[in-house]
């Protein structure tokens, strides 16, 4: 059996890290080596980890950041495959067995990841499951932010991780995307399971604490990557679009936190870098609808209107698409509600979807789910 190491960097998460360790130790058909790297915690993390004595390797270091802690754990681990859980992540019991089997089946795969769900700090699911099914052009999709998953969701083949140099300690805010790009750039593939095997916890205040660093590091990783003189032409030509997409993502975060001027500046820079995005109406609607469905967005329509009411001249195309954008959000929300079997929510979103984005009536899948939801809601009311 292939040996697996689960490395858990921990910093002042004593109230959560115990659950993470338990989920790592509770793996079925696998006996992973579990290593906790305490990155200078000042709470009672050492005492929590001590309660697992004999089952967990404990390493303590001065605070050096999550990437340094991951690399320290990697250097001390024995596994052929490694996983790096944040200290509030949770694994499904079958996660290691299923992902290990995927790697065993595909010698080209650098890592295996799966569908996942977002949870609140109380462990309650806060958004629909995420099923990011892989497609062709892995490197291009990663560079254009068309694929992403939390770092703890990946079981990584050790030899390929070491081949590309491990975690970059200078890019803590974008370290996972940077690593996925380096692995794909090296010619490796990613394996995928559509089962939900990972739970990613959304903590109160996490976005406001990490936002500025994340954006800075996203641009830094792109600058580093596209500065390479050996990039093939079909990849080098993605430079401006990749930067523009990060600007647009940054803009939505600014608007979400009511930094209106910051949002306008990032929108302006994004559309100036890649004016073709302003002509791609489907992309624009998908981008904003996807943002509105993120777990951090508590009032989706309100936030979308905040964006649309405060646009720079360069993003005027969004003002002209106002009704379509709001309608597209309701379409996406209806499909998300369908995944949960929430027929009342489908009906609630379907009306505004059709009113604001009538072209959706040409989508037979949407019509089918709307009619089905109307029928189910009617049956529920008749039997109430």
Short mmCIF file of C-alpha atoms in Angstrom, two decimals:
data_model
loop_
_atom_site.label_atom_id
_atom_site.label_comp_id
_atom_site.label_asym_id
_atom_site.label_seq_id
_atom_site.Cartn_x
_atom_site.Cartn_y
_atom_site.Cartn_z
CA UNK A 1 0.00 0.00 0.00
CA UNK A 2 1.28 3.46 -0.94
CA UNK A 3 2.13 5.48 2.12
CA UNK A 4 0.38 8.81 2.58
CA UNK A 5 1.39 11.74 4.77
CA UNK A 6 -1.12 14.37 5.89
CA UNK A 7 0.59 17.60 6.91
CA UNK A 8 -1.39 20.13 8.96
CA UNK A 9 0.15 23.59 9.47
CA UNK A 10 -1.46 25.19 12.53
CA UNK A 11 -1.47 28.73 13.82
CA UNK A 12 -3.83 29.73 16.65
CA UNK A 13 -6.67 27.43 15.61
CA UNK A 14 -6.80 25.38 18.80
CA UNK A 15 -10.62 25.38 18.74
CA UNK A 16 -10.68 23.78 15.27
CA UNK A 17 -7.48 21.81 14.74
CA UNK A 18 -8.67 18.87 16.85
CA UNK A 19 -11.52 18.19 14.42
CA UNK A 20 -9.10 18.41 11.49
CA UNK A 21 -6.75 15.88 13.11
CA UNK A 22 -9.64 13.53 13.87
CA UNK A 23 -10.78 13.63 10.25
CA UNK A 24 -7.23 12.79 9.13
CA UNK A 25 -6.97 9.86 11.55
CA UNK A 26 -10.43 8.53 10.66
CA UNK A 27 -9.53 7.53 7.09
CA UNK A 28 -10.90 4.19 5.94
CA UNK A 29 -8.67 1.69 4.14
CA UNK A 30 -5.68 3.94 4.87
CA UNK A 31 -3.32 4.62 7.75
CA UNK A 32 -1.81 8.02 6.95
CA UNK A 33 1.13 9.55 8.71
CA UNK A 34 -0.27 12.72 10.33
CA UNK A 35 2.13 15.59 11.01
CA UNK A 36 1.09 18.85 12.71
CA UNK A 37 3.48 21.75 12.18
CA UNK A 38 2.73 24.37 14.84
CA UNK A 39 3.78 27.66 13.25
CA UNK A 40 4.38 29.53 16.49
CA UNK A 41 0.87 29.39 17.95
CA UNK A 42 0.25 31.44 21.08
CA UNK A 43 -3.01 29.70 22.06
CA UNK A 44 -3.39 26.17 23.43
CA UNK A 45 -2.70 24.41 20.13
CA UNK A 46 0.17 22.38 21.73
CA UNK A 47 -2.20 21.00 24.37
CA UNK A 48 -4.82 20.05 21.78
CA UNK A 49 -2.26 18.21 19.65
CA UNK A 50 -0.80 16.54 22.75
CA UNK A 51 -4.15 14.82 23.27
CA UNK A 52 -3.33 12.78 20.13
CA UNK A 53 0.08 11.68 21.43
CA UNK A 54 1.35 8.53 19.76
CA UNK A 55 -0.91 9.03 16.74
CA UNK A 56 0.39 12.35 15.44
CA UNK A 57 3.89 13.77 14.87
CA UNK A 58 4.15 17.25 16.40
CA UNK A 59 6.68 19.81 15.15
CA UNK A 60 6.91 23.34 16.51
CA UNK A 61 8.67 26.23 14.79
CA UNK A 62 8.86 30.01 15.10
CA UNK A 63 6.17 31.71 13.04
CA UNK A 64 7.29 31.63 9.42
CA UNK A 65 4.02 31.40 7.47
CA UNK A 66 1.89 28.59 6.11
CA UNK A 67 4.10 27.76 3.13
CA UNK A 68 7.21 27.43 5.29
CA UNK A 69 5.22 25.17 7.63
CA UNK A 70 4.08 23.03 4.70
CA UNK A 71 7.64 22.68 3.41
CA UNK A 72 8.87 21.81 6.93
CA UNK A 73 6.25 19.10 7.21
CA UNK A 74 7.13 17.78 3.76
CA UNK A 75 10.82 17.52 4.69
CA UNK A 76 9.93 15.50 7.81
CA UNK A 77 7.36 13.23 6.17
CA UNK A 78 7.70 9.72 4.74
CA UNK A 79 4.74 9.44 2.36
CA UNK A 80 4.87 8.84 -1.37
CA UNK A 81 1.70 10.94 -1.58
CA UNK A 82 1.18 14.03 0.57
CA UNK A 83 -1.78 16.18 1.55
CA UNK A 84 -1.63 19.63 3.16
CA UNK A 85 -4.72 20.33 5.26
CA UNK A 86 -5.31 23.75 6.74
CA UNK A 87 -6.03 23.51 10.44
CA UNK A 88 -9.77 24.00 9.94
CA UNK A 89 -10.30 21.66 6.96
CA UNK A 90 -12.17 18.37 7.24
CA UNK A 91 -11.76 15.20 5.19
CA UNK A 92 -14.41 12.65 4.34
CA UNK A 93 -13.41 9.19 5.67
CA UNK A 94 -12.85 7.80 2.15
CA UNK A 95 -10.82 10.77 0.85
CA UNK A 96 -7.35 9.26 1.00
CA UNK A 97 -8.37 5.83 -0.29
CA UNK A 98 -10.24 7.23 -3.30
CA UNK A 99 -7.63 9.81 -4.24
CA UNK A 100 -4.77 7.36 -3.80
CA UNK A 101 -6.55 4.94 -6.14
CA UNK A 102 -6.87 7.71 -8.73
CA UNK A 103 -3.14 8.39 -8.60
CA UNK A 104 -2.38 4.69 -8.85
CA UNK A 105 -4.47 4.53 -12.04
CA UNK A 106 -2.77 7.47 -13.77
CA UNK A 107 1.01 7.72 -13.64
CA UNK A 108 0.86 11.14 -15.36
CA UNK A 109 -1.25 12.72 -12.61
CA UNK A 110 0.59 14.98 -10.18
CA UNK A 111 -2.39 15.20 -7.85
CA UNK A 112 -5.94 14.04 -7.27
CA UNK A 113 -8.71 16.37 -6.12
CA UNK A 114 -12.45 16.06 -5.69
CA UNK A 115 -15.75 17.86 -5.40
CA UNK A 116 -16.06 19.74 -2.12
CA UNK A 117 -18.42 21.79 0.02
CA UNK A 118 -18.09 25.05 1.93
CA UNK A 119 -18.90 25.09 5.66
CA UNK A 120 -19.27 27.79 8.25
CA UNK A 121 -17.24 27.81 11.44
CA UNK A 122 -20.04 25.81 13.10
CA UNK A 123 -19.65 23.01 10.55
CA UNK A 124 -22.93 23.76 8.77
CA UNK A 125 -22.85 23.74 4.96
CA UNK A 126 -23.18 27.32 3.67
CA UNK A 127 -23.27 26.83 -0.10
CA UNK A 128 -23.96 24.20 -2.69
CA UNK A 129 -21.39 21.55 -3.39
CA UNK A 130 -18.66 22.48 -5.87
CA UNK A 131 -18.05 20.04 -8.72
CA UNK A 132 -15.20 21.50 -10.82
CA UNK A 133 -15.04 18.74 -13.41
CA UNK A 134 -11.72 18.79 -15.31
CA UNK A 135 -11.55 19.68 -18.97
CA UNK A 136 -8.85 19.95 -21.63
CA UNK A 137 -6.14 22.65 -21.64
CA UNK A 138 -5.36 22.36 -17.94
CA UNK A 139 -2.59 24.98 -17.91
CA UNK A 140 -4.66 27.51 -19.85
CA UNK A 141 -7.67 26.97 -17.58
CA UNK A 142 -5.54 27.51 -14.48
CA UNK A 143 -3.97 30.69 -15.83
CA UNK A 144 -7.37 32.11 -16.78
CA UNK A 145 -8.89 31.24 -13.38
CA UNK A 146 -11.29 28.75 -14.94
CA UNK A 147 -10.27 26.02 -12.47
CA UNK A 148 -9.34 26.20 -8.83
CA UNK A 149 -9.68 24.22 -5.61
CA UNK A 150 -8.49 24.63 -2.00
CA UNK A 151 -4.97 23.36 -1.24
CA UNK A 152 -6.22 20.80 1.29
CA UNK A 153 -8.35 19.16 -1.39
CA UNK A 154 -5.31 17.83 -3.26
CA UNK A 155 -3.47 14.57 -2.65
CA UNK A 156 -0.12 15.25 -4.33
CA UNK A 157 2.45 12.84 -5.67
CA UNK A 158 5.58 13.62 -3.66
CA UNK A 159 8.13 13.13 -6.43
CA UNK A 160 6.34 15.60 -8.70
CA UNK A 161 5.91 18.14 -5.90
CA UNK A 162 9.62 18.03 -5.15
CA UNK A 163 10.39 18.22 -8.87
CA UNK A 164 8.75 21.67 -9.12
CA UNK A 165 10.22 22.94 -5.85
CA UNK A 166 7.48 22.64 -3.23
CA UNK A 167 5.55 25.62 -1.87
CA UNK A 168 6.76 29.14 -2.69
CA UNK A 169 7.16 30.98 0.63
CA UNK A 170 7.05 34.35 -1.15
CA UNK A 171 3.52 33.73 -2.45
CA UNK A 172 1.54 32.78 0.64
CA UNK A 173 -1.59 34.55 -0.64
CA UNK A 174 -1.59 32.66 -3.94
CA UNK A 175 0.54 29.62 -3.17
CA UNK A 176 -1.96 26.98 -4.21
CA UNK A 177 -2.67 28.49 -7.64
CA UNK A 178 1.06 29.00 -8.16
CA UNK A 179 1.78 25.36 -7.36
CA UNK A 180 -1.03 24.03 -9.59
CA UNK A 181 0.31 26.13 -12.49
CA UNK A 182 3.87 24.87 -11.98
CA UNK A 183 2.69 21.26 -11.92
CA UNK A 184 0.60 21.71 -15.07
CA UNK A 185 3.41 23.62 -16.77
CA UNK A 186 5.70 20.65 -16.11
CA UNK A 187 3.34 18.53 -18.24
CA UNK A 188 1.50 16.72 -15.45
CA UNK A 189 -2.24 16.06 -15.35
CA UNK A 190 -4.72 16.21 -12.46
CA UNK A 191 -7.04 13.35 -11.53
CA UNK A 192 -10.55 14.05 -10.25
CA UNK A 193 -13.31 12.38 -8.26
CA UNK A 194 -16.83 13.80 -8.45
CA UNK A 195 -17.55 12.61 -4.91
CA UNK A 196 -17.57 15.21 -2.15
CA UNK A 197 -14.48 14.25 -0.17
CA UNK A 198 -13.40 17.57 1.31
CA UNK A 199 -14.93 20.30 3.47
CA UNK A 200 -13.57 23.84 3.31
CA UNK A 201 -14.44 26.08 6.23
CA UNK A 202 -15.28 29.77 5.76
CA UNK A 203 -14.26 31.71 8.87
CA UNK A 204 -15.67 35.08 9.89
CA UNK A 205 -13.35 37.89 8.86
CA UNK A 206 -11.05 35.65 6.80
CA UNK A 207 -11.57 37.64 3.61
CA UNK A 208 -10.92 41.06 5.13
CA UNK A 209 -7.78 39.77 6.86
CA UNK A 210 -6.29 38.11 3.79
CA UNK A 211 -7.68 40.07 0.86
CA UNK A 212 -4.89 42.60 0.23
CA UNK A 213 -2.17 39.94 0.51
CA UNK A 214 -4.03 37.59 -1.83
CA UNK A 215 -4.40 40.17 -4.57
CA UNK A 216 -0.78 41.30 -4.27
CA UNK A 217 0.46 37.72 -4.49
CA UNK A 218 -1.85 36.83 -7.39
CA UNK A 219 -0.24 39.57 -9.47
CA UNK A 220 3.22 38.61 -8.23
CA UNK A 221 2.79 34.98 -9.32
CA UNK A 222 1.56 36.04 -12.77
CA UNK A 223 4.47 38.46 -13.21
CA UNK A 224 6.90 35.70 -12.22
CA UNK A 225 5.38 33.14 -14.56
CA UNK A 226 4.99 35.32 -17.64
CA UNK A 227 8.51 36.75 -17.26
CA UNK A 228 9.85 33.40 -18.42
CA UNK A 229 11.44 33.64 -21.89
CA UNK A 230 10.74 29.99 -22.73
CA UNK A 231 6.92 30.12 -22.73
CA UNK A 232 5.28 28.85 -25.93
CA UNK A 233 3.44 31.51 -27.91
CA UNK A 234 -0.01 30.06 -27.16
CA UNK A 235 0.67 30.49 -23.43
CA UNK A 236 2.62 33.77 -23.52
CA UNK A 237 -0.29 35.44 -25.31
CA UNK A 238 -2.48 34.87 -22.20
CA UNK A 239 -0.44 37.36 -20.14
CA UNK A 240 -2.72 40.40 -20.37
CA UNK A 241 -5.95 38.43 -20.12
CA UNK A 242 -4.70 36.58 -17.03
CA UNK A 243 -3.78 39.86 -15.34
CA UNK A 244 -7.11 41.39 -16.39
CA UNK A 245 -9.10 38.55 -14.85
CA UNK A 246 -7.31 39.00 -11.52
CA UNK A 247 -8.14 42.71 -11.70
CA UNK A 248 -11.80 41.90 -12.25
CA UNK A 249 -11.81 39.40 -9.38
CA UNK A 250 -10.15 42.03 -7.19
CA UNK A 251 -12.83 44.52 -8.22
CA UNK A 252 -15.64 42.28 -6.98
CA UNK A 253 -13.91 41.87 -3.61
CA UNK A 254 -13.53 45.64 -3.33
CA UNK A 255 -17.22 46.22 -4.05
CA UNK A 256 -18.15 43.48 -1.61
CA UNK A 257 -16.25 45.27 1.18
CA UNK A 258 -17.64 48.67 0.05
CA UNK A 259 -14.30 49.86 -1.30
CA UNK A 260 -16.01 51.52 -4.27
CA UNK A 261 -13.00 53.45 -5.55
CA UNK A 262 -10.82 50.35 -5.36
CA UNK A 263 -13.44 48.39 -7.27
CA UNK A 264 -13.67 51.03 -10.00
CA UNK A 265 -9.88 51.15 -10.33
CA UNK A 266 -9.57 47.39 -10.74
CA UNK A 267 -12.45 47.30 -13.26
CA UNK A 268 -10.80 50.08 -15.24
CA UNK A 269 -7.43 48.32 -15.27
CA UNK A 270 -8.98 44.97 -16.18
CA UNK A 271 -10.91 46.25 -19.19
CA UNK A 272 -7.98 48.35 -20.39
CA UNK A 273 -5.70 45.30 -20.27
CA UNK A 274 -8.15 42.99 -22.06
CA UNK A 275 -10.77 45.00 -23.97
CA UNK A 276 -12.01 41.78 -25.58
CA UNK A 277 -13.60 40.86 -22.25
CA UNK A 278 -15.99 43.78 -22.65
CA UNK A 279 -17.24 42.21 -25.89
CA UNK A 280 -17.76 38.75 -24.40
CA UNK A 281 -21.25 39.08 -22.92
CA UNK A 282 -21.52 35.40 -21.95
CA UNK A 283 -18.23 35.56 -20.07
CA UNK A 284 -19.25 38.74 -18.26
CA UNK A 285 -22.58 37.29 -17.15
CA UNK A 286 -20.97 34.04 -16.04
CA UNK A 287 -18.25 35.91 -14.14
CA UNK A 288 -20.63 38.11 -12.15
CA UNK A 289 -23.21 35.36 -11.58
CA UNK A 290 -20.46 33.07 -10.28
CA UNK A 291 -19.21 35.81 -7.96
CA UNK A 292 -22.73 36.44 -6.63
CA UNK A 293 -23.05 32.75 -5.70
CA UNK A 294 -19.85 32.69 -3.64
CA UNK A 295 -20.34 31.88 0.06
CA UNK A 296 -18.99 35.24 1.21
CA UNK A 297 -21.70 37.12 -0.69
CA UNK A 298 -24.65 37.29 1.70
CA UNK A 299 -26.84 39.71 -0.31
CA UNK A 300 -26.12 38.83 -3.96
CA UNK A 301 -28.52 41.22 -5.72
CA UNK A 302 -27.58 44.09 -3.42
CA UNK A 303 -23.87 43.58 -4.14
CA UNK A 304 -24.42 43.27 -7.90
CA UNK A 305 -26.39 46.51 -7.87
CA UNK A 306 -23.59 48.16 -5.91
CA UNK A 307 -21.23 47.21 -8.72
CA UNK A 308 -23.58 48.25 -11.52
CA UNK A 309 -24.35 51.60 -9.87
CA UNK A 310 -20.66 52.49 -9.49
CA UNK A 311 -18.91 51.73 -12.76
CA UNK A 312 -15.96 53.49 -14.41
CA UNK A 313 -16.39 54.59 -18.01
CA UNK A 314 -14.28 51.68 -19.24
CA UNK A 315 -16.84 49.21 -17.83
CA UNK A 316 -19.90 50.92 -19.24
CA UNK A 317 -20.80 47.70 -21.07
CA UNK A 318 -21.89 46.32 -17.68
CA UNK A 319 -24.33 49.18 -17.23
CA UNK A 320 -25.96 48.31 -20.57
CA UNK A 321 -26.19 44.66 -19.46
CA UNK A 322 -27.74 45.47 -16.09
CA UNK A 323 -30.94 43.42 -16.44
CA UNK A 324 -29.15 40.49 -18.11
CA UNK A 325 -26.59 40.33 -15.33
CA UNK A 326 -29.17 40.28 -12.55
CA UNK A 327 -31.18 37.76 -14.55
CA UNK A 328 -28.12 35.57 -15.05
CA UNK A 329 -27.57 35.51 -11.31
CA UNK A 330 -31.14 34.29 -10.80
CA UNK A 331 -30.62 31.62 -13.50
CA UNK A 332 -27.47 30.39 -11.79
CA UNK A 333 -29.19 30.47 -8.39
CA UNK A 334 -32.09 28.42 -9.78
CA UNK A 335 -29.72 25.74 -11.07
CA UNK A 336 -27.85 25.77 -7.74
CA UNK A 337 -31.17 25.33 -5.90
CA UNK A 338 -31.99 22.42 -8.20
CA UNK A 339 -28.79 20.66 -7.09
CA UNK A 340 -30.13 20.86 -3.51
CA UNK A 341 -33.67 19.86 -4.44
CA UNK A 342 -34.98 23.20 -3.14
CA UNK A 343 -38.01 23.62 -5.40
CA UNK A 344 -39.30 26.73 -3.62
CA UNK A 345 -35.99 28.47 -4.28
CA UNK A 346 -36.11 27.45 -7.94
CA UNK A 347 -39.54 29.03 -8.31
CA UNK A 348 -38.41 32.11 -6.39
CA UNK A 349 -35.46 32.66 -8.75
CA UNK A 350 -37.06 31.54 -12.01
CA UNK A 351 -39.49 34.46 -12.29
CA UNK A 352 -36.82 37.20 -12.05
CA UNK A 353 -34.55 35.12 -14.29
CA UNK A 354 -37.10 35.12 -17.12
CA UNK A 355 -38.14 38.73 -16.57
CA UNK A 356 -34.61 40.10 -16.67
CA UNK A 357 -32.94 37.59 -18.99
CA UNK A 358 -35.71 36.35 -21.32
CA UNK A 359 -33.25 34.58 -23.61
CA UNK A 360 -33.08 31.86 -20.95
CA UNK A 361 -36.47 30.66 -22.20
CA UNK A 362 -34.57 29.09 -25.11
CA UNK A 363 -32.74 26.87 -22.61
CA UNK A 364 -34.71 23.63 -22.40
CA UNK A 365 -32.90 22.55 -19.26
CA UNK A 366 -34.00 25.69 -17.47
CA UNK A 367 -37.59 25.31 -18.63
CA UNK A 368 -37.62 21.70 -17.48
CA UNK A 369 -36.35 22.48 -13.98
CA UNK A 370 -38.78 25.43 -13.65
CA UNK A 371 -41.81 23.38 -14.67
CA UNK A 372 -40.74 20.50 -12.44
CA UNK A 373 -40.30 22.89 -9.51
CA UNK A 374 -43.72 24.45 -10.10
CA UNK A 375 -45.28 20.99 -10.11
CA UNK A 376 -43.47 19.91 -6.93
CA UNK A 377 -44.34 23.12 -5.10
CA UNK A 378 -47.96 22.72 -6.15
CA UNK A 379 -48.02 19.15 -4.82
CA UNK A 380 -46.47 20.26 -1.54
CA UNK A 381 -49.11 22.95 -1.08
CA UNK A 382 -51.98 20.63 -1.94
CA UNK A 383 -50.87 18.11 0.68
CA UNK A 384 -50.08 20.71 3.36
#
